Amino acid sequence: MTIKERGYAHWDGELQDGRFPWWPITRIGIRLTFKRKFFKFFFGFTLIPALVWLVGIYVSERLEDFKFMMEGETDFLNVNPLYFKTYFTNDFLLFMVVMILVFCGAGLIADDLRHNALQLYFARPLKKRDYLTGKAAVIFFFLFIVTLIPGIVFILFKLIFAGNFQFFASYPWLILSVIAYSVLITTFFAFYTLLLSSIGKNRRYVSILIFGVYIFSDIFSAIFKEIFRSHYFYLLSIKSNLQQVGAVLFDQRTPWNIPWYYSLTVIIAICLFSAYILKQRVRGVEIIK
Amino acid sequence: MSVEIQQIHFSYGKIKALNGIDIRLPQGAIGLLGPNGAGKSTLLRILLGFLVPDSGEGSVLGYDIRSQQAMIRRYVGYMPEDDCFIPGMDAVSFTSYMGELSGMPRQEAMKRSHEVLYYVGLEESRYRMLETYSAGMRQRLKLAQSIVHDPKLIFLDEPTSGLDPQGRKEILELIMDISSKKDIQVLISSHILPDIEQTCSYVVILNKGEMAAEGQISELKQVQYSLYELKIKGEEQAFLDRLASMDSQVEQTEDKLLKVYLSPGTDPQDIFKIAVEEKVQIRHFVKSQTSLEDLFAKVVGVD
């Protein structure tokens, strides 16, 4: 059948102003991430810490049954804010978060830059804000699954296993801490990932950056700290700053001998810097002056 | 008027890209012509709202180019020149995704994407990954995504670039079908003059950021100049200099054929008078059929 025989047909619907114009971007971003090789397996693996902590909560309510494991330890599996803080700020979880970012975040903007897709987005009634929100929401989705959701599930299961509201009455603010820390860590990593994704056109290169900046900021801060004997060098480390603020949010002693708000300032500064660069880098047309 | 702009100025730093462009485009297919750096792509980007002009006013489909860019983009389709797609997707998902971003409901966008892919001839390969598409298929895909939301106006930036003759013919057929029968206006920016001549009745020619010519192709070809082809024997240079001095433009082809573009009001008899004065024999003299290529050469200048 020739083109003329086929003919073009008009669409009789009405184009709408969606309330969330960024949602299709998020949905497709999540779908494309799940289609990546080994991602489902890897993502399942990142949920192991949450599972272990959940088992810990169950065991804490059945201590009589597990007495043989305690060997006189009185603080064994005491579910309190420290227990939550340990989950949220442990090195393994943060490392896994970074690995998730490598899978789901590296190509978010880099792929669009590489394949000139930004002009396709911005030839639509989309604002820069919608585009970035849609991309950031992909990161929020995956990171909330390993931070916010386990945190809330821990609290719920603690209440269910205990069969009373004693835990909630003792720490009524804990759920706010879980939400606040999850939002903080996710927002920070969303900015961090989008920034790095926007400065390269190659997904692999961006993946190395996401991983490398996180790891090397930690290594260098430790080296400088040892050389100069000052805890202030922990401010150079992404991980240390998040752990520092996390400790405060869960009402625990900070791990380093520096004011926590310095770490918060570093985190906010990185977010603001990222927002500025993203504003410059993400545009419908590349202008070469 | 679907597109109407007045005194548009735009600069990339110190480089002036558009210098006081005025355009009022009628309905139908319109060709946007100009050599590299003429400002065609910049003009399209301003009309789409990618760039904000330094000064000047304008509207597309009645929406202001400075303040109502979102509305313009809702009702305009854009087929970029660059090879562009989203990796990891098949053609149906991609086209449907573009429809959704334009404001179509999800189910409708999916249904419509099947229709437009069928229309552009990608029905057999609509479930293939876009990374595996050939250049010609990607060109069709770009056209499909530009019409998925049934726009009222389509901007096509070099729609036939990278296509083989058959692919080019089919894309041009599609463009003609869309523009001639479906009350959708098409603005085509292209270097390929025969494409414009085949698909458009109206043309806008830009040169060095300024308007070089605008109007119906048939009228422009008549009004702008008369073209004569001649072969001569004798002292060539002096003859050419004299022709140039009488407000005409001369182009010499490789086989020594002279194309003389005479301005309206110039008498072709003057060519013979000059030949006599310069002692040159005219061996061949034909009033040529003018093409868009000739018009283009005339208005943008021949090197």
Coordinates of C-alpha atoms in Angstrom, one line a residue:
Chain A
M1 CA 0.0 0.0 0.0
T2 CA 1.4 3.3 -1.0
I3 CA 1.7 6.3 1.4
K4 CA -1.0 8.1 -0.4
E5 CA -3.4 5.2 0.0
R6 CA -2.7 5.0 3.7
G7 CA -3.4 8.7 4.2
Y8 CA -2.9 10.8 7.3
A9 CA -5.7 10.9 9.7
H10 CA -6.3 13.6 12.3
W11 CA -6.6 12.8 16.0
D12 CA -9.9 13.8 17.4
G13 CA -8.9 14.1 21.0
E14 CA -7.9 17.2 23.0
L15 CA -4.4 17.9 24.2
Q16 CA -4.4 18.4 28.0
D17 CA -2.5 20.3 30.6
G18 CA -1.4 17.4 32.8
R19 CA -1.0 18.2 36.5
F20 CA 2.2 16.3 36.5
P21 CA 3.8 16.7 33.1
W22 CA 7.0 15.1 34.5
W23 CA 5.3 11.8 35.3
P24 CA 5.8 10.2 31.9
I25 CA 9.6 11.0 32.1
T26 CA 9.7 9.3 35.5
R27 CA 7.7 6.3 34.4
I28 CA 9.9 5.7 31.4
G29 CA 13.0 6.3 33.4
I30 CA 12.0 3.6 35.9
R31 CA 11.0 1.2 33.1
L32 CA 14.3 1.6 31.3
T33 CA 16.2 1.1 34.5
F34 CA 14.5 -2.2 35.2
K35 CA 15.2 -3.3 31.6
R36 CA 19.0 -3.0 32.3
K37 CA 21.0 -6.1 32.5
F38 CA 21.3 -7.6 36.0
F39 CA 19.5 -4.6 37.6
K40 CA 16.7 -6.6 39.1
F41 CA 19.1 -9.0 40.6
F42 CA 21.3 -6.2 41.9
F43 CA 18.4 -4.2 43.3
G44 CA 17.2 -7.3 45.1
F45 CA 20.6 -7.6 46.6
T46 CA 20.5 -4.0 47.9
L47 CA 17.4 -4.9 49.9
I48 CA 19.3 -7.4 52.0
P49 CA 20.3 -4.9 54.7
A50 CA 16.7 -4.0 55.1
L51 CA 15.8 -7.7 55.5
V52 CA 18.5 -8.2 58.0
W53 CA 17.4 -5.3 60.1
L54 CA 13.8 -6.5 59.9
V55 CA 14.8 -9.9 61.2
G56 CA 16.6 -8.0 63.9
I57 CA 13.4 -6.3 64.9
Y58 CA 11.6 -9.6 65.0
V59 CA 14.4 -11.2 67.1
S60 CA 14.4 -8.3 69.5
E61 CA 10.8 -9.1 70.3
R62 CA 11.5 -12.8 70.8
L63 CA 14.7 -12.5 72.9
E64 CA 13.6 -15.3 75.1
D65 CA 13.7 -17.6 72.2
F66 CA 17.1 -16.5 71.1
K67 CA 18.7 -16.3 74.6
F68 CA 21.3 -18.9 73.7
M69 CA 22.8 -16.4 71.2
M70 CA 23.2 -13.5 73.7
E71 CA 26.0 -14.8 75.9
G72 CA 25.3 -12.3 78.6
E73 CA 25.1 -9.3 76.2
T74 CA 22.5 -6.9 77.7
D75 CA 22.3 -4.4 74.8
F76 CA 21.7 -7.2 72.3
L77 CA 19.3 -6.0 69.6
N78 CA 17.9 -3.1 71.4
V79 CA 15.6 -1.4 68.8
N80 CA 16.0 2.3 69.4
P81 CA 17.0 5.4 67.4
L82 CA 20.6 4.1 67.3
Y83 CA 19.3 0.9 65.6
F84 CA 17.7 3.1 62.9
K85 CA 20.7 5.4 62.6
T86 CA 22.9 2.4 62.2
Y87 CA 20.8 1.1 59.3
F88 CA 20.6 4.5 57.5
T89 CA 24.2 5.5 57.9
N90 CA 26.0 2.2 57.6
D91 CA 28.8 2.1 54.9
F92 CA 27.3 -0.8 53.1
L93 CA 23.9 0.8 52.6
L94 CA 25.5 4.0 51.4
F95 CA 27.7 2.0 49.0
M96 CA 24.7 0.2 47.7
V97 CA 22.9 3.5 47.2
V98 CA 25.8 4.7 45.1
M99 CA 25.6 1.5 43.1
I100 CA 21.9 2.0 42.5
L101 CA 22.8 5.5 41.2
V102 CA 25.3 4.0 38.8
F103 CA 22.5 1.8 37.3
C104 CA 19.5 4.2 37.4
G105 CA 21.1 7.6 37.3
A106 CA 24.2 7.7 35.1
G107 CA 22.3 7.8 31.9
L108 CA 19.4 10.0 32.9
I109 CA 20.7 13.1 31.3
A110 CA 23.9 11.8 29.7
D111 CA 21.9 9.5 27.3
D112 CA 19.7 12.4 26.3
L113 CA 22.8 14.5 25.6
R114 CA 24.5 11.8 23.7
H115 CA 21.5 11.1 21.5
N116 CA 20.4 14.8 21.1
A117 CA 17.1 14.0 22.8
L118 CA 16.8 17.2 24.8
Q119 CA 15.4 19.0 21.8
L120 CA 12.7 16.4 21.6
Y121 CA 11.7 17.0 25.2
F122 CA 11.8 20.8 24.9
A123 CA 9.9 20.9 21.6
R124 CA 7.0 19.8 23.8
P125 CA 5.2 21.9 26.4
L126 CA 7.7 20.9 29.0
K127 CA 9.6 23.3 31.2
K128 CA 13.2 22.7 32.3
R129 CA 11.8 22.2 35.8
D130 CA 9.4 19.4 34.6
Y131 CA 12.3 17.6 32.8
L132 CA 14.6 17.7 35.9
T133 CA 11.8 16.8 38.2
G134 CA 10.9 13.8 36.0
K135 CA 14.5 12.7 36.0
A136 CA 15.1 13.3 39.8
A137 CA 11.9 11.4 40.6
V138 CA 13.5 8.3 39.0
I139 CA 16.2 8.5 41.6
F140 CA 13.7 9.3 44.4
F141 CA 11.8 6.1 43.5
F142 CA 14.7 3.8 43.7
L143 CA 16.3 5.4 46.8
F144 CA 13.1 5.6 48.7
I145 CA 12.7 1.9 48.3
V146 CA 16.0 1.3 50.2
T147 CA 15.6 4.2 52.7
L148 CA 12.2 5.6 53.4
I149 CA 10.1 2.5 52.9
P150 CA 12.3 0.2 55.0
G151 CA 12.4 2.9 57.7
I152 CA 8.6 3.0 57.9
V153 CA 8.3 -0.8 57.6
F154 CA 10.7 -1.1 60.5
I155 CA 8.5 1.1 62.7
L156 CA 5.3 -0.7 61.6
F157 CA 6.8 -4.1 62.2
K158 CA 8.2 -3.1 65.6
L159 CA 4.7 -2.1 66.6
I160 CA 3.2 -5.2 65.2
F161 CA 5.7 -7.6 66.8
A162 CA 5.5 -5.8 70.1
G163 CA 1.7 -5.8 70.0
N164 CA 1.5 -2.3 71.7
F165 CA 2.4 1.3 71.0
Q166 CA 5.1 1.5 73.6
F167 CA 7.9 2.0 71.0
F168 CA 5.9 4.8 69.3
A169 CA 5.2 6.5 72.6
S170 CA 8.9 6.3 73.5
Y171 CA 10.1 7.8 70.2
P172 CA 7.3 9.7 68.6
W173 CA 9.7 11.8 66.6
L174 CA 11.4 8.8 65.0
I175 CA 9.2 8.6 62.0
L176 CA 10.0 12.2 61.3
S177 CA 13.7 11.4 61.5
V178 CA 13.3 8.6 59.1
I179 CA 11.4 10.8 56.6
A180 CA 13.8 13.7 57.1
Y181 CA 16.9 11.6 56.6
S182 CA 15.5 9.7 53.6
V183 CA 14.5 13.0 51.9
L184 CA 17.9 14.5 52.7
I185 CA 20.0 11.6 51.4
T186 CA 17.7 11.1 48.3
T187 CA 17.6 14.8 47.5
F188 CA 21.4 15.1 47.8
F189 CA 22.0 12.0 45.7
A190 CA 19.5 13.2 43.1
F191 CA 21.4 16.5 42.7
Y192 CA 24.7 14.7 42.8
T193 CA 23.7 12.2 40.1
L194 CA 22.0 14.6 37.8
L195 CA 25.0 17.0 38.0
L196 CA 27.4 14.3 37.0
S197 CA 25.0 12.9 34.4
S198 CA 24.7 16.3 32.8
I199 CA 28.4 16.9 32.4
G200 CA 29.2 13.9 30.3
K201 CA 27.6 12.3 27.2
N202 CA 28.9 8.8 28.0
R203 CA 27.0 6.7 30.5
R204 CA 30.1 4.7 31.4
Y205 CA 32.1 7.8 32.0
V206 CA 29.4 9.2 34.2
S207 CA 29.1 5.9 36.1
I208 CA 32.8 6.0 36.9
L209 CA 32.4 9.6 38.0
I210 CA 29.4 8.8 40.3
F211 CA 31.3 5.9 41.9
G212 CA 34.8 7.6 41.8
V213 CA 33.8 11.0 43.3
Y214 CA 32.0 9.2 46.2
I215 CA 34.9 6.8 46.9
F216 CA 37.7 9.2 46.4
S217 CA 36.2 12.0 48.4
D218 CA 36.2 9.5 51.3
I219 CA 39.7 8.2 50.7
F220 CA 41.2 11.7 50.4
S221 CA 39.4 13.0 53.4
A222 CA 40.8 10.1 55.4
I223 CA 44.3 10.7 54.1
F224 CA 44.2 14.5 54.8
K225 CA 42.8 13.7 58.3
E226 CA 45.7 11.5 59.1
I227 CA 48.2 13.9 57.7
F228 CA 46.9 17.0 59.4
R229 CA 45.2 15.4 62.4
S230 CA 42.0 17.4 62.0
H231 CA 38.5 16.0 61.8
Y232 CA 37.6 19.0 59.6
F233 CA 38.9 17.1 56.6
Y234 CA 35.9 14.8 57.0
L235 CA 34.0 17.6 55.4
L236 CA 35.6 16.6 52.1
S237 CA 33.9 13.2 52.3
I238 CA 30.4 12.8 51.0
K239 CA 29.8 9.7 53.1
S240 CA 31.1 11.4 56.3
N241 CA 28.9 14.5 55.8
L242 CA 25.8 12.3 55.4
Q243 CA 26.7 10.2 58.4
Q244 CA 27.3 13.3 60.5
V245 CA 23.9 14.8 59.7
G246 CA 22.2 11.4 59.9
A247 CA 23.5 11.0 63.5
V248 CA 22.0 14.4 64.5
L249 CA 18.6 13.6 62.9
F250 CA 18.4 10.3 64.9
D251 CA 19.4 12.2 68.0
Q252 CA 22.8 10.4 68.3
R253 CA 26.3 11.5 69.0
T254 CA 28.0 12.7 65.8
P255 CA 30.9 10.4 64.7
W256 CA 33.3 13.3 64.1
N257 CA 34.4 16.1 66.3
I258 CA 33.1 18.9 64.0
P259 CA 29.8 20.8 64.2
W260 CA 27.1 18.9 62.3
Y261 CA 25.8 22.1 60.6
Y262 CA 29.1 22.3 58.7
S263 CA 28.3 19.0 57.1
L264 CA 24.8 20.2 56.4
T265 CA 26.2 23.3 54.8
V266 CA 28.5 21.2 52.6
I267 CA 25.5 19.1 51.5
I268 CA 23.4 22.1 50.7
A269 CA 26.2 23.8 48.9
I270 CA 26.7 20.8 46.6
C271 CA 22.9 20.8 45.9
L272 CA 22.9 24.5 45.0
F273 CA 26.0 24.1 42.8
S274 CA 24.4 21.2 41.1
A275 CA 21.2 23.1 40.5
Y276 CA 23.2 26.0 39.0
I277 CA 25.1 23.7 36.6
L278 CA 22.0 21.8 35.6
K279 CA 20.3 25.1 34.7
Q280 CA 23.2 25.8 32.4
R281 CA 23.6 22.4 30.9
V282 CA 20.0 21.4 30.3
R283 CA 18.5 23.3 27.4
G284 CA 16.7 22.6 24.3
V285 CA 19.4 23.8 22.0
E286 CA 23.2 23.8 22.4
I287 CA 24.5 27.3 21.9
I288 CA 28.1 27.6 20.8
K289 CA 29.2 31.2 21.2
Chain B
M1 CA -1.3 34.0 9.4
S2 CA 0.2 31.0 11.2
V3 CA 3.6 32.6 11.7
E4 CA 4.1 36.3 11.9
I5 CA 7.3 38.0 13.1
Q6 CA 8.5 41.6 13.0
Q7 CA 12.0 43.0 13.3
I8 CA 13.5 39.9 14.9
H9 CA 17.1 40.4 16.0
F10 CA 19.2 37.7 17.5
S11 CA 23.0 37.4 18.3
Y12 CA 25.2 34.6 19.5
G13 CA 27.5 36.8 21.5
K14 CA 29.1 39.2 19.0
I15 CA 27.9 37.3 16.0
K16 CA 24.7 38.6 14.5
A17 CA 22.5 35.6 13.5
L18 CA 19.3 37.4 12.6
N19 CA 19.1 41.0 11.6
G20 CA 15.6 42.5 11.5
I21 CA 13.7 39.6 10.0
D22 CA 10.0 40.2 9.1
I23 CA 7.9 37.2 8.0
R24 CA 4.2 36.7 7.5
L25 CA 3.6 33.2 6.3
P26 CA 0.5 32.1 4.6
Q27 CA -1.1 28.6 4.7
G28 CA 0.4 25.6 3.0
A29 CA 3.9 24.3 2.7
I30 CA 6.6 26.9 3.1
G31 CA 10.3 26.4 2.3
L32 CA 13.0 28.1 4.4
L33 CA 16.1 28.4 2.3
G34 CA 19.5 29.8 2.9
P35 CA 23.2 28.9 2.8
N36 CA 25.0 27.6 5.9
G37 CA 25.0 30.3 8.6
A38 CA 22.1 32.1 7.0
G39 CA 20.0 31.9 10.3
K40 CA 17.5 29.2 9.3
S41 CA 17.9 27.0 12.3
T42 CA 18.1 30.0 14.6
L43 CA 14.8 31.3 13.2
L44 CA 13.2 27.9 13.8
R45 CA 14.5 27.8 17.3
I46 CA 13.1 31.2 18.0
L47 CA 9.8 30.2 16.6
L48 CA 9.8 27.2 18.9
G49 CA 10.8 29.2 21.9
F50 CA 14.2 27.5 22.4
L51 CA 15.8 30.9 22.0
V52 CA 14.5 34.3 23.0
P53 CA 15.1 37.1 20.4
D54 CA 17.1 40.1 21.5
S55 CA 14.4 42.3 20.1
G56 CA 11.3 42.1 17.9
E57 CA 7.9 40.6 18.2
G58 CA 6.1 37.7 16.8
S59 CA 3.5 35.0 17.1
V60 CA 3.1 31.4 16.0
L61 CA -0.5 30.1 15.6
G62 CA -1.5 33.3 17.4
Y63 CA 0.6 32.6 20.5
D64 CA 3.3 35.1 21.4
I65 CA 6.9 33.8 20.9
R66 CA 8.1 35.4 24.1
S67 CA 5.4 34.6 26.6
Q68 CA 3.4 31.6 25.3
Q69 CA 6.1 29.2 24.2
A70 CA 4.4 26.3 26.0
M71 CA 1.2 26.8 23.9
I72 CA 3.3 27.0 20.7
R73 CA 5.0 23.8 21.5
R74 CA 1.7 22.1 22.3
Y75 CA 0.3 22.7 18.8
V76 CA 3.6 22.6 16.8
G77 CA 5.4 19.5 15.7
Y78 CA 9.2 19.6 15.3
M79 CA 11.4 17.3 13.4
P80 CA 15.0 18.2 14.3
E81 CA 17.9 18.0 11.9
D82 CA 20.1 16.0 14.2
D83 CA 19.8 12.3 14.7
C84 CA 17.9 12.0 17.9
F85 CA 16.2 9.3 19.9
I86 CA 16.0 7.7 23.3
P87 CA 18.1 4.5 23.6
G88 CA 16.5 1.4 25.0
M89 CA 13.1 2.1 23.5
D90 CA 11.2 0.7 20.6
A91 CA 9.4 2.9 18.1
V92 CA 5.9 2.5 19.5
S93 CA 7.0 3.3 23.1
F94 CA 9.1 6.2 21.9
T95 CA 6.4 7.8 19.7
S96 CA 3.7 7.2 22.3
Y97 CA 6.0 8.8 25.0
M98 CA 6.4 11.9 22.8
G99 CA 2.7 12.0 22.4
E100 CA 2.2 11.9 26.2
L101 CA 4.7 14.6 26.7
S102 CA 2.7 16.8 24.3
G103 CA -0.4 16.3 26.4
M104 CA -2.1 13.2 25.0
P105 CA -3.7 10.7 27.4
R106 CA -1.5 7.6 27.7
Q107 CA -3.9 5.1 26.0
E108 CA -4.6 7.6 23.2
A109 CA -1.0 8.3 22.7
M110 CA -0.3 4.5 22.3
K111 CA -3.1 4.1 19.8
R112 CA -2.0 7.1 17.9
S113 CA 1.6 6.0 17.8
H114 CA 0.7 2.8 16.0
E115 CA -1.2 4.9 13.5
V116 CA 1.5 7.4 12.7
L117 CA 4.2 4.6 12.5
Y118 CA 2.0 2.9 10.0
Y119 CA 1.6 6.1 8.2
V120 CA 5.3 6.8 7.9
G121 CA 6.0 3.2 6.8
L122 CA 7.5 1.8 10.0
E123 CA 4.7 -0.6 10.8
E124 CA 7.0 -3.7 10.3
S125 CA 9.7 -2.5 12.6
R126 CA 7.8 -0.6 15.3
Y127 CA 8.8 -3.1 18.0
R128 CA 12.5 -3.0 17.2
M129 CA 15.0 -1.2 19.4
L130 CA 15.7 2.3 18.0
E131 CA 19.5 1.6 18.3
T132 CA 19.1 -0.9 15.4
Y133 CA 17.4 1.5 13.1
S134 CA 19.0 2.7 9.9
A135 CA 19.4 6.5 9.1
G136 CA 16.4 6.4 6.9
M137 CA 14.2 4.7 9.5
R138 CA 15.3 7.2 12.1
Q139 CA 14.3 10.0 9.8
R140 CA 10.8 8.5 9.4
L141 CA 10.7 8.0 13.2
K142 CA 11.5 11.7 13.7
L143 CA 8.6 12.6 11.3
A144 CA 6.3 10.2 13.2
Q145 CA 7.1 11.8 16.6
S146 CA 6.5 15.2 15.1
I147 CA 3.0 14.4 14.0
V148 CA 1.9 12.0 16.7
H149 CA -0.1 14.8 18.6
D150 CA -1.7 16.0 15.4
P151 CA -0.1 19.4 15.3
K152 CA -1.4 22.4 13.3
L153 CA 2.0 23.4 12.2
I154 CA 5.1 21.3 11.6
F155 CA 8.7 22.5 11.5
L156 CA 10.9 20.2 9.5
D157 CA 14.6 20.8 9.7
E158 CA 16.4 19.1 6.8
P159 CA 13.9 16.3 6.6
T160 CA 15.6 14.4 3.8
S161 CA 19.2 14.6 5.0
G162 CA 21.0 11.3 5.0
L163 CA 18.4 9.5 2.9
D164 CA 18.8 7.4 -0.2
P165 CA 16.9 8.5 -3.3
Q166 CA 14.0 6.2 -2.6
G167 CA 13.8 7.2 1.1
R168 CA 13.9 10.8 0.1
K169 CA 11.1 10.4 -2.4
E170 CA 8.9 8.7 0.2
I171 CA 9.5 11.3 2.9
L172 CA 8.7 14.1 0.4
E173 CA 5.5 12.3 -0.6
L174 CA 4.6 12.1 3.1
I175 CA 5.3 15.8 3.5
M176 CA 3.3 16.7 0.5
D177 CA 0.4 14.5 1.7
I178 CA 0.4 16.1 5.1
S179 CA 0.6 19.7 3.8
S180 CA -1.6 19.5 0.8
K181 CA -4.6 17.5 2.1
K182 CA -4.6 17.6 5.8
D183 CA -4.8 21.4 6.6
I184 CA -1.5 21.1 8.5
Q185 CA 0.9 23.8 7.7
V186 CA 4.5 22.7 7.1
L187 CA 7.6 24.8 7.3
I188 CA 10.6 23.1 5.8
S189 CA 14.1 24.2 6.3
S190 CA 16.4 22.6 3.8
H191 CA 19.6 23.0 1.7
I192 CA 18.2 20.7 -1.0
L193 CA 16.5 23.1 -3.4
P194 CA 14.7 20.5 -5.5
D195 CA 13.0 19.2 -2.3
I196 CA 11.7 22.7 -1.6
E197 CA 10.7 23.2 -5.1
Q198 CA 8.8 19.9 -5.1
T199 CA 7.0 20.3 -1.8
C200 CA 6.5 24.0 -1.3
S201 CA 4.7 26.8 -3.1
Y202 CA 6.0 29.6 -1.0
V203 CA 9.6 30.2 0.0
V204 CA 11.6 32.4 2.4
I205 CA 15.2 32.8 1.6
L206 CA 17.6 34.0 4.3
N207 CA 21.1 35.2 3.7
K208 CA 23.6 36.3 6.4
G209 CA 20.8 36.7 8.9
E210 CA 18.7 38.9 6.6
M211 CA 15.7 38.3 4.4
A212 CA 16.9 37.9 0.8
A213 CA 13.6 37.0 -0.8
E214 CA 10.1 35.9 0.2
G215 CA 7.0 35.0 -1.8
Q216 CA 5.4 32.4 -4.1
I217 CA 8.1 30.5 -5.9
S218 CA 6.4 31.0 -9.3
E219 CA 6.1 34.8 -8.8
L220 CA 9.6 35.2 -7.4
K221 CA 11.1 33.4 -10.4
Q222 CA 9.4 35.8 -12.8
V223 CA 9.7 39.0 -10.9
Q224 CA 13.2 38.8 -9.5
Y225 CA 15.1 38.3 -12.7
S226 CA 15.3 36.9 -16.2
L227 CA 17.9 34.2 -16.9
Y228 CA 19.7 33.9 -20.1
E229 CA 22.3 31.3 -21.0
L230 CA 25.0 32.1 -23.5
K231 CA 28.3 30.9 -24.9
I232 CA 30.8 33.4 -26.3
K233 CA 34.0 33.5 -28.2
G234 CA 36.6 36.3 -27.7
E235 CA 37.9 38.3 -24.8
E236 CA 35.8 37.0 -22.0
Q237 CA 36.8 39.1 -19.0
A238 CA 36.1 42.5 -20.3
F239 CA 32.7 41.3 -21.5
L240 CA 31.9 39.9 -18.1
D241 CA 32.9 43.1 -16.4
R242 CA 30.6 45.1 -18.6
L243 CA 27.7 42.7 -17.9
A244 CA 28.3 43.0 -14.2
S245 CA 28.3 46.8 -14.5
M246 CA 24.7 46.8 -15.9
D247 CA 23.2 45.4 -12.7
S248 CA 23.2 41.8 -13.7
Q249 CA 24.8 38.8 -12.2
V250 CA 26.9 36.3 -14.1
E251 CA 27.7 32.7 -13.3
Q252 CA 30.0 30.6 -15.4
T253 CA 29.6 26.8 -15.4
E254 CA 32.4 24.3 -15.9
D255 CA 31.5 23.8 -19.6
K256 CA 32.0 27.6 -20.2
L257 CA 28.2 28.3 -20.3
L258 CA 27.4 31.8 -19.0
K259 CA 24.3 32.2 -16.9
V260 CA 23.3 35.9 -16.9
Y261 CA 20.6 37.0 -14.4
L262 CA 19.1 40.2 -15.6
S263 CA 17.2 42.5 -13.3
P264 CA 13.6 43.4 -14.2
G265 CA 13.7 46.4 -16.6
T266 CA 17.0 45.5 -18.2
D267 CA 16.8 44.9 -21.9
P268 CA 18.4 41.7 -23.1
Q269 CA 19.4 43.6 -26.3
D270 CA 22.0 45.3 -24.1
I271 CA 23.9 42.0 -23.9
F272 CA 24.3 42.1 -27.7
K273 CA 25.4 45.8 -27.7
I274 CA 28.1 45.0 -25.1
A275 CA 29.2 42.0 -27.1
V276 CA 29.6 44.3 -30.2
E277 CA 31.5 46.9 -28.2
E278 CA 33.8 44.3 -26.7
K279 CA 34.3 42.5 -29.9
V280 CA 32.9 39.2 -28.6
Q281 CA 30.9 36.7 -30.6
I282 CA 27.8 35.3 -29.1
R283 CA 27.6 31.7 -30.3
H284 CA 24.6 30.6 -28.2
F285 CA 21.8 32.6 -26.6
V286 CA 18.8 31.1 -24.9
K287 CA 16.3 32.5 -22.4
S288 CA 16.4 29.8 -19.8
Q289 CA 13.7 28.2 -17.7
T290 CA 14.4 29.4 -14.2
S291 CA 14.6 27.0 -11.3
L292 CA 14.6 27.6 -7.6
E293 CA 18.3 26.9 -7.7
D294 CA 18.7 29.9 -10.1
L295 CA 16.6 32.1 -7.9
F296 CA 18.6 31.0 -4.9
A297 CA 21.9 31.7 -6.6
K298 CA 20.7 35.1 -7.7
V299 CA 19.4 36.3 -4.3
V300 CA 22.2 34.9 -2.1
G301 CA 24.9 35.7 -4.6
V302 CA 27.1 33.5 -6.7
D303 CA 30.8 33.0 -5.8

